[in-house]
Coordinates of C-alpha atoms in Angstrom, one line a residue:
M1 CA -29.8 69.6 13.1
K2 CA -26.5 67.7 13.0
K3 CA -26.0 68.7 9.3
R4 CA -26.6 72.3 10.1
I5 CA -24.0 72.2 12.9
L6 CA -21.4 70.7 10.5
V7 CA -22.2 73.4 7.8
L8 CA -21.8 76.2 10.4
V9 CA -18.4 74.8 11.3
L10 CA -17.1 74.4 7.7
I11 CA -18.2 77.8 6.3
P12 CA -15.7 79.9 8.2
L13 CA -13.0 77.4 7.3
L14 CA -13.8 77.6 3.6
V15 CA -13.9 81.4 3.7
L16 CA -10.4 81.4 5.3
T17 CA -9.1 78.9 2.6
L18 CA -10.0 81.3 -0.2
A19 CA -8.4 84.3 1.5
G20 CA -4.8 83.2 0.7
V21 CA -1.9 82.1 2.9
S22 CA 1.8 82.7 3.3
Q23 CA 3.2 79.6 5.1
A24 CA 2.4 76.1 6.5
W25 CA 0.3 75.2 9.5
Q26 CA -1.0 71.8 11.0
G27 CA -1.0 70.2 7.5
R28 CA 2.8 69.9 7.7
M29 CA 2.5 67.6 10.7
G30 CA -0.4 65.7 9.1
G31 CA 1.7 64.8 6.1
M32 CA 4.4 63.3 8.4
G33 CA 2.0 61.3 10.7
D34 CA 1.8 64.0 13.4
P35 CA 5.3 63.6 14.9
Y36 CA 4.7 66.3 17.6
G37 CA 7.8 66.5 19.9
L38 CA 10.0 64.9 17.2
I39 CA 10.0 67.7 14.6
S40 CA 9.5 71.3 15.6
D41 CA 6.6 73.0 14.0
E42 CA 4.7 76.4 14.2
S43 CA 1.5 74.6 15.2
D44 CA 3.3 73.5 18.5
L45 CA 1.8 76.7 20.0
L46 CA -1.5 74.8 20.3
I47 CA 0.3 72.5 22.8
H48 CA 2.8 75.0 24.3
P49 CA 1.0 78.5 24.2
A50 CA 4.3 80.3 25.2
K51 CA 5.4 79.6 21.6
I52 CA 2.8 82.0 20.2
A53 CA 5.2 84.8 21.3
N54 CA 7.5 83.8 18.4
G55 CA 5.1 85.0 15.7
E56 CA 5.1 88.3 13.9
G57 CA 2.3 90.4 12.4
V58 CA -1.3 89.4 12.1
L59 CA -1.9 85.7 11.1
F60 CA -5.1 83.8 10.3
Y61 CA -5.1 80.0 10.6
G62 CA -7.2 77.2 9.3
N63 CA -7.2 73.4 9.4
Y64 CA -9.6 70.6 8.4
R65 CA -9.3 66.9 8.7
F66 CA -11.6 64.0 7.9
T67 CA -11.2 60.4 8.9
Y68 CA -13.2 57.3 7.9
T69 CA -12.7 54.2 10.0
G70 CA -14.0 50.8 9.0
V71 CA -14.5 48.4 11.9
L72 CA -13.9 45.0 10.3
N73 CA -14.7 43.0 13.4
W74 CA -15.4 43.8 17.0
D75 CA -16.2 40.5 18.7
N76 CA -16.6 39.0 22.2
E77 CA -17.2 35.5 23.2
I78 CA -17.5 33.8 26.6
D79 CA -17.9 30.1 27.4
L80 CA -19.4 29.0 30.7
F81 CA -18.4 25.7 32.2
T82 CA -19.5 23.8 35.3
A83 CA -17.1 23.5 38.2
A84 CA -16.2 20.1 36.8
G85 CA -15.2 21.6 33.5
V86 CA -18.2 20.6 31.4
L87 CA -19.3 23.3 28.8
D88 CA -22.7 24.6 29.9
E89 CA -23.4 27.9 28.0
I90 CA -22.0 30.0 25.1
F91 CA -22.5 33.7 24.7
S92 CA -21.0 35.6 21.7
K93 CA -21.3 38.9 19.9
E94 CA -20.0 39.7 16.4
T95 CA -20.0 43.4 15.4
S96 CA -18.9 45.5 12.5
G97 CA -19.5 49.1 11.5
D98 CA -17.9 52.4 10.6
E99 CA -16.9 55.8 12.1
L100 CA -16.7 59.2 10.6
R101 CA -14.6 61.9 12.2
H102 CA -14.4 65.7 11.4
E103 CA -11.9 68.1 12.9
A104 CA -11.8 71.8 12.1
L105 CA -9.9 74.8 13.5
V106 CA -10.0 78.5 12.6
G107 CA -8.2 81.3 14.4
S108 CA -5.9 84.3 14.4
S109 CA -2.9 85.6 16.3
F110 CA -1.8 89.2 16.6
P111 CA 0.4 91.6 18.6
L112 CA -1.2 92.8 21.9
G113 CA 0.8 94.8 24.4
P114 CA 4.3 93.3 25.1
G115 CA 3.3 89.9 23.6
R116 CA 0.9 88.2 21.2
M117 CA -2.6 86.9 21.6
G118 CA -4.3 84.0 19.8
L119 CA -8.0 83.3 19.4
F120 CA -9.2 79.9 18.1
F121 CA -12.4 78.1 17.5
Q122 CA -12.2 74.3 17.3
Y123 CA -14.7 71.6 16.4
S124 CA -14.3 67.8 16.6
G125 CA -17.1 65.3 15.9
K126 CA -17.6 61.6 15.5
R127 CA -20.5 59.5 14.1
G128 CA -20.2 55.8 14.8
E129 CA -22.7 53.2 13.7
Y130 CA -22.3 49.5 14.2
D131 CA -24.5 46.4 14.0
G132 CA -24.1 42.8 14.9
K133 CA -25.6 39.5 16.1
Q134 CA -25.7 38.0 19.6
V135 CA -26.0 34.3 20.2
E136 CA -26.9 32.8 23.6
L137 CA -26.7 29.0 23.6
F138 CA -27.8 27.2 26.8
L139 CA -26.8 23.6 26.4
P140 CA -28.0 21.2 25.3
A141 CA -30.8 22.8 23.3
L142 CA -31.9 26.4 24.1
Y143 CA -30.8 28.8 21.4
I144 CA -31.4 32.5 21.4
Y145 CA -30.5 34.8 18.5
D146 CA -30.6 38.6 18.6
R147 CA -29.7 41.5 16.3
Y148 CA -28.4 44.8 17.6
D149 CA -27.4 48.3 16.5
L150 CA -25.0 50.6 18.3
K151 CA -24.6 54.3 17.9
S152 CA -21.8 56.5 19.3
D153 CA -21.8 60.2 18.6
L154 CA -19.6 63.1 19.8
D155 CA -19.7 66.9 19.2
N156 CA -17.1 69.1 20.8
F157 CA -17.0 72.8 20.4
A158 CA -14.1 74.8 22.0
F159 CA -13.1 78.4 22.2
R160 CA -9.4 78.9 23.0
L161 CA -7.6 82.1 24.1
L162 CA -3.8 82.1 24.1
Y163 CA -1.3 84.7 25.1
G164 CA 2.5 84.7 25.2
L165 CA 5.2 87.3 25.9
P166 CA 9.0 87.4 26.3
V167 CA 10.3 87.7 29.9
G168 CA 14.0 87.9 30.2
G169 CA 15.5 85.2 28.1
F170 CA 12.3 83.1 28.1
K171 CA 8.8 83.2 26.8
L172 CA 5.8 82.7 29.1
G173 CA 2.4 81.8 27.9
G174 CA -1.0 80.6 28.9
E175 CA -4.3 79.4 27.5
V176 CA -7.9 79.5 28.7
Q177 CA -10.3 77.2 26.9
F178 CA -14.1 76.8 27.3
A179 CA -15.6 73.8 25.6
Y180 CA -19.1 72.5 25.1
R181 CA -19.3 68.7 24.7
Q182 CA -22.2 66.4 23.6
E183 CA -21.7 62.6 24.0
E184 CA -24.2 60.0 23.2
N185 CA -24.2 56.2 23.2
E186 CA -27.3 54.3 22.2
N187 CA -28.0 50.6 22.1
W188 CA -30.8 48.8 20.4
L189 CA -31.4 45.0 20.5
Q190 CA -34.1 42.9 18.8
R191 CA -34.8 39.2 19.4
A192 CA -34.9 37.3 16.1
D193 CA -38.4 36.1 16.7
L194 CA -39.5 39.7 17.5
S195 CA -40.6 38.5 21.0
V196 CA -38.7 41.3 22.8
S197 CA -36.7 44.5 22.0
Y198 CA -34.5 46.6 24.2
L199 CA -33.5 50.3 24.0
N200 CA -30.5 51.2 26.1
N201 CA -30.7 48.1 28.4
L202 CA -28.3 48.6 31.3
F203 CA -28.3 45.1 32.7
G204 CA -29.5 42.5 30.2
D205 CA -31.6 39.3 30.6
F206 CA -28.6 37.4 32.1
P207 CA -25.6 38.5 34.2
E208 CA -23.3 37.1 31.5
Q209 CA -24.3 39.9 29.1
N210 CA -22.5 42.4 31.3
L211 CA -19.2 40.8 30.4
L212 CA -19.9 41.2 26.7
R213 CA -21.1 44.8 26.7
F214 CA -19.3 47.1 24.2
Q215 CA -20.5 50.4 25.5
I216 CA -22.6 51.8 28.3
P217 CA -25.5 54.0 27.0
Y218 CA -25.8 57.6 28.0
D219 CA -26.8 61.0 26.6
S220 CA -24.5 63.7 28.2
R221 CA -24.0 67.4 27.7
Y222 CA -21.6 69.5 29.7
W223 CA -19.2 72.4 29.7
E224 CA -15.5 72.1 30.4
A225 CA -12.9 74.7 31.4
L226 CA -9.2 74.1 30.7
I227 CA -6.2 76.2 31.7
K228 CA -2.6 76.0 30.6
G229 CA 0.6 77.6 31.8
S230 CA 3.6 77.4 29.5
L231 CA 7.4 78.2 29.4
D232 CA 9.6 78.3 26.3
G233 CA 13.3 79.1 26.2
K234 CA 16.9 78.0 26.2
V235 CA 19.1 76.7 29.0
G236 CA 22.6 76.9 27.4
P237 CA 22.3 75.0 24.1
L238 CA 19.2 73.1 25.3
D239 CA 15.8 74.2 23.9
L240 CA 13.1 73.6 26.6
E241 CA 9.3 73.7 26.3
F242 CA 7.2 73.0 29.3
T243 CA 3.4 73.2 29.8
L244 CA 1.1 72.3 32.7
R245 CA -2.6 72.0 32.1
G246 CA -5.8 71.1 34.0
G247 CA -9.5 71.5 33.8
F248 CA -12.9 70.6 35.3
I249 CA -16.4 69.9 34.1
F250 CA -19.3 72.2 35.0
G251 CA -23.0 72.5 34.0
G252 CA -23.2 68.8 33.2
D253 CA -26.5 67.0 32.4
N254 CA -26.9 63.3 31.8
S255 CA -30.1 61.6 30.7
L256 CA -31.0 58.1 29.6
E257 CA -34.2 56.5 28.2
I258 CA -34.6 52.8 28.9
R259 CA -37.2 50.6 27.2
R260 CA -38.1 46.9 27.1
Y261 CA -40.8 46.1 24.5
I262 CA -42.4 42.8 25.4
A263 CA -45.8 41.4 26.5
L264 CA -44.8 42.6 30.0
P265 CA -43.0 45.9 29.2
A266 CA -40.6 47.9 31.2
A267 CA -39.5 51.6 30.9
A268 CA -37.5 54.2 32.9
D269 CA -36.4 57.8 32.2
L270 CA -33.3 58.7 34.1
D271 CA -31.8 62.2 34.8
G272 CA -28.5 63.0 36.4
D273 CA -25.2 64.9 36.2
V274 CA -21.8 64.7 34.6
Q275 CA -18.8 65.7 36.7
G276 CA -15.1 65.3 36.2
W277 CA -11.6 66.8 36.1
R278 CA -8.3 66.4 34.3
I279 CA -4.6 67.3 34.8
G280 CA -1.5 66.8 32.7
G281 CA 1.7 68.2 31.3
D282 CA 4.3 68.2 28.5
L283 CA 8.0 68.5 28.7
W284 CA 9.9 68.8 25.4
L285 CA 13.7 69.1 25.1
R286 CA 15.8 69.6 22.0
Y287 CA 19.6 69.3 22.3
P288 CA 21.7 70.3 19.2
L289 CA 24.7 68.0 18.7
A290 CA 25.7 69.9 15.6
K291 CA 24.3 72.5 13.3
D292 CA 22.3 70.0 11.3
L293 CA 21.7 67.3 14.0
V294 CA 19.2 67.6 17.0
L295 CA 18.2 65.1 19.7
P296 CA 14.5 65.7 20.6
F297 CA 13.1 64.2 23.9
L298 CA 9.6 64.4 25.4
V299 CA 7.6 63.4 28.4
R300 CA 3.8 63.7 28.3
I301 CA 1.4 62.8 31.2
D302 CA -2.4 63.0 31.3
Y303 CA -5.0 61.9 33.8
Q304 CA -8.7 62.4 33.7
S305 CA -11.8 61.2 35.6
K306 CA -15.4 61.5 34.5
T307 CA -18.5 60.5 36.5
R308 CA -22.0 60.1 35.2
D309 CA -25.2 59.3 37.2
G310 CA -28.9 59.1 36.8
E311 CA -32.1 58.3 38.6
G312 CA -35.7 58.1 37.7
P313 CA -39.1 56.4 38.0
G314 CA -40.3 53.7 35.7
T315 CA -42.6 50.8 35.3
V316 CA -42.1 47.0 35.0
N317 CA -45.0 44.7 34.4
W318 CA -47.3 47.7 35.0
S319 CA -45.8 48.1 38.5
T320 CA -43.8 51.2 39.7
W321 CA -40.1 50.7 40.0
N322 CA -37.0 52.9 40.3
V323 CA -33.6 52.8 38.6
S324 CA -30.4 54.6 39.6
Y325 CA -26.9 54.2 38.5
E326 CA -23.5 55.8 38.7
S327 CA -20.4 55.2 36.6
E328 CA -16.8 56.6 36.7
E329 CA -14.3 56.4 33.8
T330 CA -10.7 57.1 34.5
D331 CA -7.9 57.3 32.0
F332 CA -4.1 57.7 32.5
R333 CA -1.6 58.1 29.7
L334 CA 2.2 58.4 29.9
T335 CA 4.5 58.9 26.9
V336 CA 8.3 59.0 27.2
G337 CA 10.8 58.9 24.4
G338 CA 13.1 60.6 22.0
G339 CA 14.9 60.4 18.7
V340 CA 17.1 62.2 16.2
E341 CA 16.4 64.9 13.7
K342 CA 18.9 65.3 10.8
E343 CA 19.1 67.9 8.0
L344 CA 20.4 66.4 4.8
G345 CA 21.2 69.6 2.9
T346 CA 18.9 72.6 2.3
G347 CA 15.2 71.8 2.3
T348 CA 15.6 68.1 3.3
K349 CA 15.0 66.8 6.8
I350 CA 14.5 63.3 8.3
A351 CA 13.7 62.2 11.8
A352 CA 13.2 59.0 13.7
G353 CA 12.0 58.4 17.3
I354 CA 11.2 55.6 19.7
Y355 CA 8.6 56.0 22.5
Y356 CA 7.2 54.1 25.4
N357 CA 3.5 54.6 26.1
Y358 CA 1.6 53.4 29.2
L359 CA -2.2 53.4 28.9
Q360 CA -4.4 52.6 31.9
G361 CA -8.1 52.9 32.3
T362 CA -11.0 51.8 34.4
Y363 CA -14.8 51.8 34.1
D364 CA -16.6 51.4 37.5
S365 CA -20.4 51.3 37.5
T366 CA -23.2 50.4 40.0
I367 CA -26.8 49.9 38.9
F368 CA -29.8 49.6 41.2
Y369 CA -33.2 48.5 40.0
I370 CA -36.4 47.1 41.6
P371 CA -35.6 47.5 45.4
G372 CA -32.9 45.1 46.4
Y373 CA -31.6 44.2 42.9
A374 CA -28.3 45.6 41.8
Y375 CA -25.3 45.1 39.5
D376 CA -21.9 46.1 40.8
N377 CA -19.2 46.3 38.0
S378 CA -16.2 47.3 40.1
D379 CA -13.5 48.6 37.8
S380 CA -15.0 46.5 35.0
P381 CA -13.2 46.5 32.8
S382 CA -9.8 47.6 34.2
S383 CA -7.2 47.6 31.4
S384 CA -3.5 48.5 31.1
E385 CA -1.2 48.5 28.1
H386 CA 2.6 48.7 27.7
Q387 CA 3.3 50.0 24.2
V388 CA 6.4 50.6 22.1
M389 CA 6.0 53.0 19.2
L390 CA 8.5 53.8 16.3
R391 CA 8.1 56.9 14.2
L392 CA 9.8 57.9 11.0
A393 CA 9.3 61.3 9.3
G394 CA 10.8 63.3 6.5
E395 CA 10.4 66.2 4.1
H396 CA 12.1 67.4 0.9
E397 CA 11.7 70.5 -1.1
L398 CA 11.5 69.7 -4.8
S399 CA 11.6 73.4 -5.6
P400 CA 11.0 76.7 -3.8
R401 CA 7.3 76.2 -4.7
V402 CA 6.8 72.4 -4.0
A403 CA 7.7 70.2 -1.1
L404 CA 6.9 66.6 -0.3
R405 CA 6.5 64.9 3.1
M406 CA 5.9 61.4 4.4
G407 CA 5.6 59.6 7.7
L408 CA 5.6 56.0 9.0
N409 CA 4.7 54.7 12.4
F410 CA 4.4 51.3 14.0
F411 CA 3.3 50.3 17.5
Y412 CA 3.0 47.0 19.5
G413 CA 1.4 46.8 22.9
W414 CA 1.0 44.2 25.6
V415 CA -2.5 44.4 27.1
M416 CA -4.0 43.2 30.4
E417 CA -7.7 43.5 31.2
D418 CA -9.7 42.4 34.2
F419 CA -13.5 42.1 34.8
A420 CA -15.1 42.0 38.3
F421 CA -18.9 41.8 38.6
T422 CA -21.3 41.1 41.5
F423 CA -25.0 40.5 41.2
Y424 CA -27.3 41.2 44.2
N425 CA -30.7 39.5 44.3
P426 CA -31.2 41.2 46.9
N427 CA -28.1 39.9 48.7
P428 CA -24.9 38.9 46.9
S429 CA -25.9 36.0 44.7
L430 CA -22.9 35.5 42.5
S431 CA -19.6 37.1 41.6
D432 CA -17.5 36.9 38.4
D433 CA -13.8 37.5 38.0
I434 CA -12.1 37.2 34.6
S435 CA -8.5 38.2 33.6
L436 CA -7.4 38.6 30.0
D437 CA -4.2 39.4 28.2
G438 CA -3.0 39.7 24.7
S439 CA -1.6 42.0 22.0
H440 CA -2.5 45.3 20.3
W441 CA -0.6 46.5 17.3
G442 CA -0.9 48.9 14.4
I443 CA 0.8 50.5 11.5
G444 CA 0.2 53.8 9.7
A445 CA 1.5 55.8 6.8
S446 CA 1.1 59.5 5.8
V447 CA 2.0 61.6 2.8
G448 CA 1.6 65.3 2.2
G449 CA 3.0 68.3 0.4
T450 CA 3.2 72.0 0.0
I451 CA 2.2 74.0 -3.1
K452 CA 3.1 77.7 -3.0
F453 CA 1.5 80.3 -5.2
K454 CA 2.3 83.7 -3.7
P455 CA 0.7 84.7 -1.4
I456 CA -1.0 81.3 -1.2
T457 CA 0.4 78.1 0.4
L458 CA -1.6 75.0 0.5
E459 CA -0.7 72.0 2.7
P460 CA -2.7 68.8 1.8
F461 CA -2.2 65.4 3.4
I462 CA -3.6 61.9 3.5
N463 CA -3.2 59.1 6.2
F464 CA -3.8 55.4 6.3
N465 CA -3.8 53.2 9.4
Y466 CA -4.6 49.7 10.4
Q467 CA -4.7 48.2 13.9
Q468 CA -5.7 45.0 15.6
S469 CA -6.1 43.6 19.1
K470 CA -6.7 40.1 20.4
L471 CA -7.2 39.1 24.1
D472 CA -8.1 35.9 25.8
G473 CA -8.2 34.6 29.3
D474 CA -10.3 32.8 32.0
G475 CA -11.9 33.2 35.3
E476 CA -14.5 31.9 37.7
R477 CA -17.9 32.5 39.1
T478 CA -18.4 32.1 42.9
I479 CA -21.2 32.3 45.4
P480 CA -21.0 34.2 48.7
A481 CA -19.6 31.2 50.6
G482 CA -16.6 31.2 48.2
T483 CA -17.7 28.0 46.4
V484 CA -16.8 27.9 42.7
L485 CA -20.0 27.7 40.8
N486 CA -18.7 28.0 37.2
L487 CA -15.5 28.5 35.2
W488 CA -15.1 31.0 32.4
E489 CA -13.2 31.3 29.1
M490 CA -13.3 34.6 27.2
D491 CA -12.0 35.9 23.9
K492 CA -12.1 39.5 22.6
S493 CA -10.9 40.8 19.3
R494 CA -11.1 44.0 17.2
S495 CA -9.6 45.0 13.9
E496 CA -10.1 48.3 12.0
W497 CA -8.6 50.3 9.2
S498 CA -8.9 54.0 8.6
I499 CA -8.2 56.5 5.8
G500 CA -8.3 60.2 6.1
G501 CA -7.0 63.5 4.9
G502 CA -7.2 67.2 5.1
F503 CA -5.4 70.5 4.5
S504 CA -4.1 73.5 6.4
V505 CA -3.8 77.1 5.4
L506 CA -2.4 80.3 6.9
F507 CA -2.8 83.9 5.8
G508 CA -0.5 86.7 7.0
L509 CA -1.1 90.4 6.8

């Protein structure tokens, strides 16, 4: 089924590719490392729909991108000490795997009334598969060894309708988008001695495992409506582009199958909903200092919230039980920065920019099982990152038929992460609080080009990226009276590399 979906997405794109093109599209940005807001590009209309009013005639667009990511290590470890500082338990997970991503877009823009309309179909998908080992060492002698497999899949289909028209000295535009999204996380764990297996275990054998979890399992399907309003124009010499956007989830369905395979098995089938909303905006400014020198500046803000829940009957040790849970993910992103764009003669352009990114997210979940038992992961984890990013981009025409492009980027971030967890059995039995900090950095390079054979223009590109994060910290476990029961030390690390590429085409009638 998944292969058939991919084929259906790619066929229209391949047909469009063979039709012929007249100028560049998203491939130009891909060859320079996607410096949106730093270098002006025709594909900016996908961010600011008012810019679609700048086009002429009937245009057909196509873009495809593939990315392979190798997760070299994705490891967590926590050490549990007694209140006196004596090492008591060790829990660790070592994970690796890979991810495959596909992105495709086909569409058209054409005159309609006083302005222009655009119709686009967009697909993005991910297939992530990871495996690893889990070690639980209870000193002085109890040793438990497990193997596990993780799967994370995404399929997003979107239909986008854009319209823009000139009004006075400005251009106004808007976009309405309807998207269907499928998201699934699945976890499978097998004890080394085959004594027990878990499918999508929400809570683990021990409370400590909640601090080591990489992903919460779910199987979600939902629709999302997104709306944009956009303005494009000049205020004196200043070129201004401003877009507000927002959206909400509807028709959401969330299901989860839980299984424990053991001499005394347990199982539950949960059904629930997916709800959520988002809001954001982009402000781009371009100020020309001279005919060949421009200062670009941008501000981008995005916030979104997504809630999943589920409830259903089950069995444990052949007795009836009930499980319910609710989780909320929030994500806030802010980007502020600017740079310089310089033309070095006809057909040659370079640009450099520096940006500040603030990333903040929370995951809040509550799980109830067997009356009176519950896990409360309040904002666990809650993370924030202050990040500085540098971008370099350039392009040069070797001839009227051939151009080359390149891009470099580097970022460094300071990360803080907090965990808060309470176990009820049936009253509050223990609480964990752990705070981590560390670094997150990455580097990337892109190259691309243009080959023109009238009326065909092809824009291929390739990208390479590497990033790494390392966090560590400590905390404590307390009982309701406030007495410190245990002390924690925790380490988290992840490193990955990715390589990708693609092409864009455009055909004009």
